[in-house]
mmCIF file with all atom_site columns, C-alpha atoms in Angstrom:
data_model
loop_
_atom_site.group_PDB
_atom_site.id
_atom_site.type_symbol
_atom_site.label_atom_id
_atom_site.label_alt_id
_atom_site.label_comp_id
_atom_site.label_asym_id
_atom_site.label_entity_id
_atom_site.label_seq_id
_atom_site.pdbx_PDB_ins_code
_atom_site.Cartn_x
_atom_site.Cartn_y
_atom_site.Cartn_z
_atom_site.occupancy
_atom_site.B_iso_or_equiv
_atom_site.pdbx_formal_charge
_atom_site.auth_seq_id
_atom_site.auth_comp_id
_atom_site.auth_asym_id
_atom_site.auth_atom_id
_atom_site.pdbx_PDB_model_num
ATOM 1   C CA . MET A 1 1   ? 19.787 25.992  -24.048 1.00 49.00 ? 1   MET A CA 1
ATOM 2   C CA . LYS A 1 2   ? 15.915 26.832  -24.465 1.00 49.00 ? 2   LYS A CA 1
ATOM 3   C CA . ARG A 1 3   ? 16.457 26.419  -28.174 1.00 51.00 ? 3   ARG A CA 1
ATOM 4   C CA . ALA A 1 4   ? 18.214 23.072  -28.074 1.00 48.00 ? 4   ALA A CA 1
ATOM 5   C CA . ALA A 1 5   ? 15.155 21.665  -25.904 1.00 46.00 ? 5   ALA A CA 1
ATOM 6   C CA . PHE A 1 6   ? 12.836 23.020  -27.998 1.00 42.00 ? 6   PHE A CA 1
ATOM 7   C CA . ALA A 1 7   ? 14.615 21.593  -31.137 1.00 44.00 ? 7   ALA A CA 1
ATOM 8   C CA . ALA A 1 8   ? 14.925 17.965  -28.958 1.00 45.00 ? 8   ALA A CA 1
ATOM 9   C CA . LEU A 1 9   ? 11.035 18.593  -28.210 1.00 42.00 ? 9   LEU A CA 1
ATOM 10  C CA . GLY A 1 10  ? 10.000 19.625  -31.827 1.00 44.00 ? 10  GLY A CA 1
ATOM 11  C CA . LEU A 1 11  ? 12.452 16.403  -33.278 1.00 39.00 ? 11  LEU A CA 1
ATOM 12  C CA . SER A 1 12  ? 10.442 14.013  -30.927 1.00 44.00 ? 12  SER A CA 1
ATOM 13  C CA . GLY A 1 13  ? 7.293  15.229  -32.079 1.00 45.00 ? 13  GLY A CA 1
ATOM 14  C CA . VAL A 1 14  ? 8.180  14.513  -35.754 1.00 41.00 ? 14  VAL A CA 1
ATOM 15  C CA . LEU A 1 15  ? 9.472  10.997  -34.925 1.00 38.00 ? 15  LEU A CA 1
ATOM 16  C CA . ALA A 1 16  ? 6.458  10.472  -32.825 1.00 44.00 ? 16  ALA A CA 1
ATOM 17  C CA . SER A 1 17  ? 4.070  11.182  -35.876 1.00 46.00 ? 17  SER A CA 1
ATOM 18  C CA . CYS A 1 18  ? 5.728  8.806   -38.364 1.00 45.00 ? 18  CYS A CA 1
ATOM 19  C CA . ASN A 1 19  ? 4.124  5.443   -38.613 1.00 45.00 ? 19  ASN A CA 1
ATOM 20  C CA . VAL A 1 20  ? 7.078  2.973   -38.811 1.00 39.00 ? 20  VAL A CA 1
ATOM 21  C CA . THR A 1 21  ? 6.082  -0.692  -39.688 1.00 37.00 ? 21  THR A CA 1
ATOM 22  C CA . VAL A 1 22  ? 8.620  -2.980  -39.389 1.00 35.00 ? 22  VAL A CA 1
ATOM 23  C CA . VAL A 1 23  ? 8.381  -5.881  -41.854 1.00 34.00 ? 23  VAL A CA 1
ATOM 24  C CA . ASP A 1 24  ? 9.346  -9.541  -41.355 1.00 39.00 ? 24  ASP A CA 1
ATOM 25  C CA . PRO A 1 25  ? 11.241 -11.068 -44.434 1.00 46.00 ? 25  PRO A CA 1
ATOM 26  C CA . VAL A 1 26  ? 8.772  -13.124 -46.385 1.00 54.00 ? 26  VAL A CA 1
ATOM 27  C CA . ASP A 1 27  ? 9.069  -16.812 -46.073 1.00 65.00 ? 27  ASP A CA 1
ATOM 28  C CA . PRO A 1 28  ? 10.144 -18.225 -49.332 1.00 79.00 ? 28  PRO A CA 1
ATOM 29  C CA . VAL A 1 29  ? 7.980  -21.243 -48.765 1.00 87.00 ? 29  VAL A CA 1
ATOM 30  C CA . ARG A 1 30  ? 4.583  -21.153 -46.794 1.00 90.00 ? 30  ARG A CA 1
ATOM 31  C CA . ASN A 1 31  ? 1.539  -23.306 -46.765 1.00 92.00 ? 31  ASN A CA 1
ATOM 32  C CA . PHE A 1 32  ? 3.389  -26.621 -46.807 1.00 94.00 ? 32  PHE A CA 1
ATOM 33  C CA . ARG A 1 33  ? 1.237  -29.502 -46.804 1.00 94.00 ? 33  ARG A CA 1
ATOM 34  C CA . LEU A 1 34  ? 1.157  -32.978 -46.670 1.00 95.00 ? 34  LEU A CA 1
ATOM 35  C CA . LEU A 1 35  ? -1.843 -34.229 -48.795 1.00 94.00 ? 35  LEU A CA 1
ATOM 36  C CA . SER A 1 36  ? -1.158 -37.977 -48.992 1.00 92.00 ? 36  SER A CA 1
ATOM 37  C CA . TYR A 1 37  ? 0.962  -40.759 -49.040 1.00 91.00 ? 37  TYR A CA 1
ATOM 38  C CA . GLN A 1 38  ? 1.051  -44.326 -50.851 1.00 92.00 ? 38  GLN A CA 1
ATOM 39  C CA . SER A 1 39  ? 3.066  -47.231 -51.071 1.00 94.00 ? 39  SER A CA 1
ATOM 40  C CA . GLN A 1 40  ? 3.820  -49.497 -53.498 1.00 94.00 ? 40  GLN A CA 1
ATOM 41  C CA . TYR A 1 41  ? 2.129  -52.408 -51.818 1.00 97.00 ? 41  TYR A CA 1
ATOM 42  C CA . THR A 1 42  ? -1.657 -52.696 -50.356 1.00 96.00 ? 42  THR A CA 1
ATOM 43  C CA . LEU A 1 43  ? -3.694 -55.000 -47.802 1.00 95.00 ? 43  LEU A CA 1
ATOM 44  C CA . PRO A 1 44  ? -5.350 -57.855 -49.680 1.00 94.00 ? 44  PRO A CA 1
ATOM 45  C CA . ALA A 1 45  ? -8.048 -57.649 -47.256 1.00 94.00 ? 45  ALA A CA 1
ATOM 46  C CA . ASP A 1 46  ? -9.130 -55.871 -43.987 1.00 94.00 ? 46  ASP A CA 1
ATOM 47  C CA . TYR A 1 47  ? -7.103 -55.836 -41.020 1.00 94.00 ? 47  TYR A CA 1
ATOM 48  C CA . THR A 1 48  ? -7.516 -55.185 -37.523 1.00 93.00 ? 48  THR A CA 1
ATOM 49  C CA . ASP A 1 49  ? -4.496 -54.229 -35.391 1.00 87.00 ? 49  ASP A CA 1
ATOM 50  C CA . THR A 1 50  ? -4.655 -56.479 -32.061 1.00 87.00 ? 50  THR A CA 1
ATOM 51  C CA . ARG A 1 51  ? -2.315 -54.032 -29.988 1.00 83.00 ? 51  ARG A CA 1
ATOM 52  C CA . THR A 1 52  ? -4.223 -50.925 -31.212 1.00 86.00 ? 52  THR A CA 1
ATOM 53  C CA . GLY A 1 53  ? -7.904 -52.066 -32.323 1.00 90.00 ? 53  GLY A CA 1
ATOM 54  C CA . THR A 1 54  ? -6.890 -49.827 -35.533 1.00 89.00 ? 54  THR A CA 1
ATOM 55  C CA . VAL A 1 55  ? -8.773 -51.389 -38.455 1.00 92.00 ? 55  VAL A CA 1
ATOM 56  C CA . TYR A 1 56  ? -7.062 -50.890 -41.519 1.00 93.00 ? 56  TYR A CA 1
ATOM 57  C CA . PRO A 1 57  ? -9.352 -51.650 -44.924 1.00 95.00 ? 57  PRO A CA 1
ATOM 58  C CA . LYS A 1 58  ? -8.714 -53.477 -47.796 1.00 95.00 ? 58  LYS A CA 1
ATOM 59  C CA . GLY A 1 59  ? -6.334 -51.451 -50.039 1.00 95.00 ? 59  GLY A CA 1
ATOM 60  C CA . THR A 1 60  ? -4.590 -50.047 -47.390 1.00 95.00 ? 60  THR A CA 1
ATOM 61  C CA . SER A 1 61  ? -0.918 -48.927 -48.285 1.00 95.00 ? 61  SER A CA 1
ATOM 62  C CA . ILE A 1 62  ? 1.562  -51.289 -46.210 1.00 95.00 ? 62  ILE A CA 1
ATOM 63  C CA . ILE A 1 63  ? 5.360  -51.327 -45.744 1.00 93.00 ? 63  ILE A CA 1
ATOM 64  C CA . CYS A 1 64  ? 6.742  -54.885 -46.941 1.00 94.00 ? 64  CYS A CA 1
ATOM 65  C CA . ASP A 1 65  ? 9.396  -55.311 -44.328 1.00 91.00 ? 65  ASP A CA 1
ATOM 66  C CA . ASN A 1 66  ? 10.995 -58.446 -46.292 1.00 94.00 ? 66  ASN A CA 1
ATOM 67  C CA . LEU A 1 67  ? 10.761 -56.361 -49.561 1.00 94.00 ? 67  LEU A CA 1
ATOM 68  C CA . SER A 1 68  ? 12.123 -53.193 -50.860 1.00 92.00 ? 68  SER A CA 1
ATOM 69  C CA . THR A 1 69  ? 9.058  -50.837 -50.502 1.00 91.00 ? 69  THR A CA 1
ATOM 70  C CA . ARG A 1 70  ? 8.480  -47.737 -52.483 1.00 91.00 ? 70  ARG A CA 1
ATOM 71  C CA . LEU A 1 71  ? 6.615  -44.832 -50.932 1.00 89.00 ? 71  LEU A CA 1
ATOM 72  C CA . GLY A 1 72  ? 5.322  -41.669 -52.321 1.00 89.00 ? 72  GLY A CA 1
ATOM 73  C CA . VAL A 1 73  ? 3.994  -38.422 -50.399 1.00 91.00 ? 73  VAL A CA 1
ATOM 74  C CA . THR A 1 74  ? 2.014  -36.011 -52.334 1.00 91.00 ? 74  THR A CA 1
ATOM 75  C CA . LEU A 1 75  ? 2.876  -32.334 -51.318 1.00 93.00 ? 75  LEU A CA 1
ATOM 76  C CA . ASP A 1 76  ? 1.731  -28.757 -51.701 1.00 93.00 ? 76  ASP A CA 1
ATOM 77  C CA . TRP A 1 77  ? 3.306  -25.361 -50.965 1.00 93.00 ? 77  TRP A CA 1
ATOM 78  C CA . ASP A 1 78  ? 3.341  -21.879 -51.670 1.00 92.00 ? 78  ASP A CA 1
ATOM 79  C CA . GLY A 1 79  ? 6.760  -20.367 -52.569 1.00 92.00 ? 79  GLY A CA 1
ATOM 80  C CA . THR A 1 80  ? 9.912  -22.344 -53.707 1.00 92.00 ? 80  THR A CA 1
ATOM 81  C CA . ILE A 1 81  ? 11.548 -25.368 -51.884 1.00 92.00 ? 81  ILE A CA 1
ATOM 82  C CA . ASN A 1 82  ? 15.198 -26.884 -52.596 1.00 93.00 ? 82  ASN A CA 1
ATOM 83  C CA . GLU A 1 83  ? 14.910 -30.029 -50.201 1.00 92.00 ? 83  GLU A CA 1
ATOM 84  C CA . VAL A 1 84  ? 12.031 -32.389 -49.260 1.00 92.00 ? 84  VAL A CA 1
ATOM 85  C CA . SER A 1 85  ? 13.012 -34.746 -46.142 1.00 92.00 ? 85  SER A CA 1
ATOM 86  C CA . ALA A 1 86  ? 10.758 -37.733 -45.252 1.00 90.00 ? 86  ALA A CA 1
ATOM 87  C CA . ARG A 1 87  ? 10.889 -39.356 -41.870 1.00 91.00 ? 87  ARG A CA 1
ATOM 88  C CA . LEU A 1 88  ? 9.683  -42.901 -40.823 1.00 90.00 ? 88  LEU A CA 1
ATOM 89  C CA . GLN A 1 89  ? 8.909  -42.907 -37.054 1.00 91.00 ? 89  GLN A CA 1
ATOM 90  C CA . GLY A 1 90  ? 8.131  -46.181 -35.603 1.00 90.00 ? 90  GLY A CA 1
ATOM 91  C CA . ARG A 1 91  ? 4.512  -46.334 -33.691 1.00 89.00 ? 91  ARG A CA 1
ATOM 92  C CA . ASP A 1 92  ? 5.439  -48.690 -31.053 1.00 86.00 ? 92  ASP A CA 1
ATOM 93  C CA . THR A 1 93  ? 9.415  -48.038 -30.866 1.00 87.00 ? 93  THR A CA 1
ATOM 94  C CA . GLY A 1 94  ? 9.410  -44.284 -31.557 1.00 88.00 ? 94  GLY A CA 1
ATOM 95  C CA . THR A 1 95  ? 12.491 -45.081 -33.731 1.00 88.00 ? 95  THR A CA 1
ATOM 96  C CA . THR A 1 96  ? 13.289 -42.883 -36.588 1.00 87.00 ? 96  THR A CA 1
ATOM 97  C CA . ARG A 1 97  ? 15.048 -42.462 -39.691 1.00 86.00 ? 97  ARG A CA 1
ATOM 98  C CA . THR A 1 98  ? 15.085 -39.829 -42.218 1.00 86.00 ? 98  THR A CA 1
ATOM 99  C CA . VAL A 1 99  ? 15.911 -39.374 -45.951 1.00 84.00 ? 99  VAL A CA 1
ATOM 100 C CA . SER A 1 100 ? 16.416 -36.386 -47.868 1.00 86.00 ? 100 SER A CA 1
ATOM 101 C CA . SER A 1 101 ? 16.283 -35.184 -51.453 1.00 85.00 ? 101 SER A CA 1
ATOM 102 C CA . ASN A 1 102 ? 19.087 -34.152 -53.618 1.00 86.00 ? 102 ASN A CA 1
ATOM 103 C CA . PRO A 1 103 ? 18.606 -30.341 -54.064 1.00 89.00 ? 103 PRO A CA 1
ATOM 104 C CA . LEU A 1 104 ? 15.916 -29.381 -56.019 1.00 88.00 ? 104 LEU A CA 1
ATOM 105 C CA . GLY A 1 105 ? 16.768 -26.017 -57.221 1.00 87.00 ? 105 GLY A CA 1
ATOM 106 C CA . ASP A 1 106 ? 14.242 -24.110 -55.849 1.00 88.00 ? 106 ASP A CA 1
ATOM 107 C CA . ARG A 1 107 ? 11.362 -25.664 -57.024 1.00 89.00 ? 107 ARG A CA 1
ATOM 108 C CA . TYR A 1 108 ? 8.155  -23.737 -57.311 1.00 88.00 ? 108 TYR A CA 1
ATOM 109 C CA . SER A 1 109 ? 4.802  -25.383 -56.530 1.00 83.00 ? 109 SER A CA 1
ATOM 110 C CA . ALA A 1 110 ? 1.908  -24.358 -58.964 1.00 72.00 ? 110 ALA A CA 1
ATOM 111 C CA . LYS A 1 111 ? -0.135 -27.828 -58.098 1.00 85.00 ? 111 LYS A CA 1
ATOM 112 C CA . PRO A 1 112 ? 0.929  -30.734 -56.003 1.00 89.00 ? 112 PRO A CA 1
ATOM 113 C CA . SER A 1 113 ? 3.977  -32.804 -56.383 1.00 89.00 ? 113 SER A CA 1
ATOM 114 C CA . THR A 1 114 ? 4.706  -36.308 -55.317 1.00 88.00 ? 114 THR A CA 1
ATOM 115 C CA . PHE A 1 115 ? 8.136  -37.287 -54.429 1.00 89.00 ? 115 PHE A CA 1
ATOM 116 C CA . GLU A 1 116 ? 8.873  -41.139 -53.884 1.00 88.00 ? 116 GLU A CA 1
ATOM 117 C CA . PHE A 1 117 ? 11.640 -43.192 -51.928 1.00 86.00 ? 117 PHE A CA 1
ATOM 118 C CA . VAL A 1 118 ? 12.359 -46.537 -51.153 1.00 86.00 ? 118 VAL A CA 1
ATOM 119 C CA . VAL A 1 119 ? 12.494 -48.475 -47.821 1.00 84.00 ? 119 VAL A CA 1
ATOM 120 C CA . GLY A 1 120 ? 15.094 -51.323 -47.995 1.00 84.00 ? 120 GLY A CA 1
ATOM 121 C CA . PRO A 1 121 ? 14.180 -54.900 -46.984 1.00 87.00 ? 121 PRO A CA 1
ATOM 122 C CA . ASN A 1 122 ? 14.350 -55.688 -43.533 1.00 78.00 ? 122 ASN A CA 1
ATOM 123 C CA . THR A 1 123 ? 14.809 -52.404 -42.240 1.00 71.00 ? 123 THR A CA 1
ATOM 124 C CA . ALA A 1 124 ? 11.557 -50.793 -41.685 1.00 66.00 ? 124 ALA A CA 1
ATOM 125 C CA . PRO A 1 125 ? 10.836 -48.434 -39.649 1.00 53.00 ? 125 PRO A CA 1
ATOM 126 C CA . LEU A 1 126 ? 14.711 -48.270 -38.978 1.00 41.00 ? 126 LEU A CA 1
ATOM 127 C CA . SER A 1 127 ? 16.297 -47.118 -42.148 1.00 41.00 ? 127 SER A CA 1
ATOM 128 C CA . ILE A 1 128 ? 15.639 -45.915 -45.675 1.00 44.00 ? 128 ILE A CA 1
ATOM 129 C CA . GLY A 1 129 ? 17.168 -47.199 -49.079 1.00 42.00 ? 129 GLY A CA 1
ATOM 130 C CA . GLN A 1 130 ? 19.892 -45.310 -50.661 1.00 40.00 ? 130 GLN A CA 1
ATOM 131 C CA . LYS A 1 131 ? 17.391 -43.959 -53.735 1.00 47.00 ? 131 LYS A CA 1
ATOM 132 C CA . GLY A 1 132 ? 16.325 -40.654 -51.582 1.00 51.00 ? 132 GLY A CA 1
ATOM 133 C CA . LEU A 1 133 ? 13.542 -38.806 -52.952 1.00 57.00 ? 133 LEU A CA 1
ATOM 134 C CA . SER A 1 134 ? 12.443 -38.248 -56.644 1.00 56.00 ? 134 SER A CA 1
ATOM 135 C CA . ALA A 1 135 ? 9.524  -37.397 -58.583 1.00 55.00 ? 135 ALA A CA 1
ATOM 136 C CA . GLN A 1 136 ? 7.997  -40.671 -59.918 1.00 57.00 ? 136 GLN A CA 1
ATOM 137 C CA . ASP A 1 137 ? 4.611  -42.966 -60.297 1.00 68.00 ? 137 ASP A CA 1
ATOM 138 C CA . ILE A 1 138 ? 4.230  -45.611 -57.931 1.00 81.00 ? 138 ILE A CA 1
ATOM 139 C CA . VAL A 1 139 ? 2.279  -48.662 -59.646 1.00 85.00 ? 139 VAL A CA 1
ATOM 140 C CA . VAL A 1 140 ? 0.218  -50.087 -56.237 1.00 90.00 ? 140 VAL A CA 1
ATOM 141 C CA . THR A 1 141 ? 0.280  -54.129 -55.735 1.00 93.00 ? 141 THR A CA 1
ATOM 142 C CA . PRO A 1 142 ? -1.880 -55.876 -53.770 1.00 93.00 ? 142 PRO A CA 1
ATOM 143 C CA . VAL A 1 143 ? 0.290  -58.403 -51.827 1.00 95.00 ? 143 VAL A CA 1
ATOM 144 C CA . ARG A 1 144 ? -1.213 -62.076 -51.510 1.00 94.00 ? 144 ARG A CA 1
ATOM 145 C CA . THR A 1 145 ? -0.362 -62.497 -47.758 1.00 93.00 ? 145 THR A CA 1
ATOM 146 C CA . PHE A 1 146 ? 0.954  -60.849 -45.133 1.00 92.00 ? 146 PHE A CA 1
ATOM 147 C CA . THR A 1 147 ? 2.241  -60.796 -41.488 1.00 91.00 ? 147 THR A CA 1
ATOM 148 C CA . VAL A 1 148 ? 2.061  -57.470 -39.549 1.00 90.00 ? 148 VAL A CA 1
ATOM 149 C CA . LYS A 1 149 ? 5.229  -56.807 -37.617 1.00 90.00 ? 149 LYS A CA 1
ATOM 150 C CA . GLY A 1 150 ? 4.037  -53.245 -36.369 1.00 90.00 ? 150 GLY A CA 1
ATOM 151 C CA . ALA A 1 151 ? 3.690  -49.944 -37.864 1.00 92.00 ? 151 ALA A CA 1
ATOM 152 C CA . THR A 1 152 ? 5.466  -46.189 -39.059 1.00 91.00 ? 152 THR A CA 1
ATOM 153 C CA . PHE A 1 153 ? 4.136  -43.066 -38.990 1.00 93.00 ? 153 PHE A CA 1
ATOM 154 C CA . VAL A 1 154 ? 5.662  -41.195 -42.514 1.00 92.00 ? 154 VAL A CA 1
ATOM 155 C CA . ASP A 1 155 ? 6.189  -37.387 -41.593 1.00 93.00 ? 155 ASP A CA 1
ATOM 156 C CA . VAL A 1 156 ? 7.596  -34.890 -44.280 1.00 95.00 ? 156 VAL A CA 1
ATOM 157 C CA . GLN A 1 157 ? 9.416  -31.706 -44.049 1.00 95.00 ? 157 GLN A CA 1
ATOM 158 C CA . ALA A 1 158 ? 10.783 -29.008 -46.509 1.00 94.00 ? 158 ALA A CA 1
ATOM 159 C CA . ARG A 1 159 ? 13.722 -26.772 -46.754 1.00 94.00 ? 159 ARG A CA 1
ATOM 160 C CA . SER A 1 160 ? 14.386 -23.510 -48.943 1.00 93.00 ? 160 SER A CA 1
ATOM 161 C CA . SER A 1 161 ? 17.585 -22.540 -50.256 1.00 92.00 ? 161 SER A CA 1
ATOM 162 C CA . ASP A 1 162 ? 17.995 -19.867 -47.569 1.00 92.00 ? 162 ASP A CA 1
ATOM 163 C CA . GLY A 1 163 ? 17.686 -22.376 -45.159 1.00 92.00 ? 163 GLY A CA 1
ATOM 164 C CA . THR A 1 164 ? 14.203 -21.849 -43.956 1.00 92.00 ? 164 THR A CA 1
ATOM 165 C CA . VAL A 1 165 ? 12.552 -24.846 -42.666 1.00 94.00 ? 165 VAL A CA 1
ATOM 166 C CA . THR A 1 166 ? 8.836  -25.781 -42.783 1.00 95.00 ? 166 THR A CA 1
ATOM 167 C CA . PRO A 1 167 ? 6.874  -27.244 -39.786 1.00 94.00 ? 167 PRO A CA 1
ATOM 168 C CA . LEU A 1 168 ? 7.026  -31.013 -39.945 1.00 94.00 ? 168 LEU A CA 1
ATOM 169 C CA . ARG A 1 169 ? 3.976  -32.432 -41.266 1.00 95.00 ? 169 ARG A CA 1
ATOM 170 C CA . GLN A 1 170 ? 2.720  -35.827 -39.885 1.00 92.00 ? 170 GLN A CA 1
ATOM 171 C CA . SER A 1 171 ? 1.201  -38.683 -41.299 1.00 91.00 ? 171 SER A CA 1
ATOM 172 C CA . VAL A 1 172 ? -2.412 -39.254 -40.009 1.00 88.00 ? 172 VAL A CA 1
ATOM 173 C CA . GLN A 1 173 ? -2.381 -42.989 -39.525 1.00 89.00 ? 173 GLN A CA 1
ATOM 174 C CA . ALA A 1 174 ? 0.926  -45.255 -39.202 1.00 91.00 ? 174 ALA A CA 1
ATOM 175 C CA . LEU A 1 175 ? 1.221  -47.592 -41.965 1.00 92.00 ? 175 LEU A CA 1
ATOM 176 C CA . PRO A 1 176 ? 1.422  -51.297 -41.084 1.00 93.00 ? 176 PRO A CA 1
ATOM 177 C CA . VAL A 1 177 ? 4.710  -52.911 -41.661 1.00 92.00 ? 177 VAL A CA 1
ATOM 178 C CA . ALA A 1 178 ? 4.537  -56.548 -42.595 1.00 93.00 ? 178 ALA A CA 1
ATOM 179 C CA . ASP A 1 179 ? 6.233  -59.631 -44.038 1.00 94.00 ? 179 ASP A CA 1
ATOM 180 C CA . CYS A 1 180 ? 4.230  -59.984 -47.462 1.00 95.00 ? 180 CYS A CA 1
ATOM 181 C CA . THR A 1 181 ? 4.188  -62.407 -50.301 1.00 95.00 ? 181 THR A CA 1
ATOM 182 C CA . LEU A 1 182 ? 3.290  -61.415 -53.633 1.00 93.00 ? 182 LEU A CA 1
#
């Protein structure tokens, strides 16, 4: 009996002297950042939103609600992503719609990448066109006239192929939503 007690005590001492470190698995995507967002259309002059007092300077990106509007988001991350999602959230209504890219095949980021999607006419910020997200260059066009109807935030999130989801990255300022003429 004494031998068994000493053996158990000795084994406990040996186990206690081991330094065991539990390591979390490495996230396949880290440091996911929304660097910028840009619309195909921009304001031709400074505009002050009378509801919020927000001043939008000439050249600010806008969503033209009466036209299809291309929006681009520039992202950066460490690791790999398999899908990017963009969410439009109405500033005044809180209503949201989300569009996601097709699978990207574990796309690695060695530099910032821009993804583009289309907001269909008469739907902002309530729905997004079927084009989805793709890597594109947006040609910026100032509108001639505009009537602001509201504003929407552009938020993004990514998913890795193992299902890891990044935190939602929110736009700093809501984009005006307006009826526009070119």
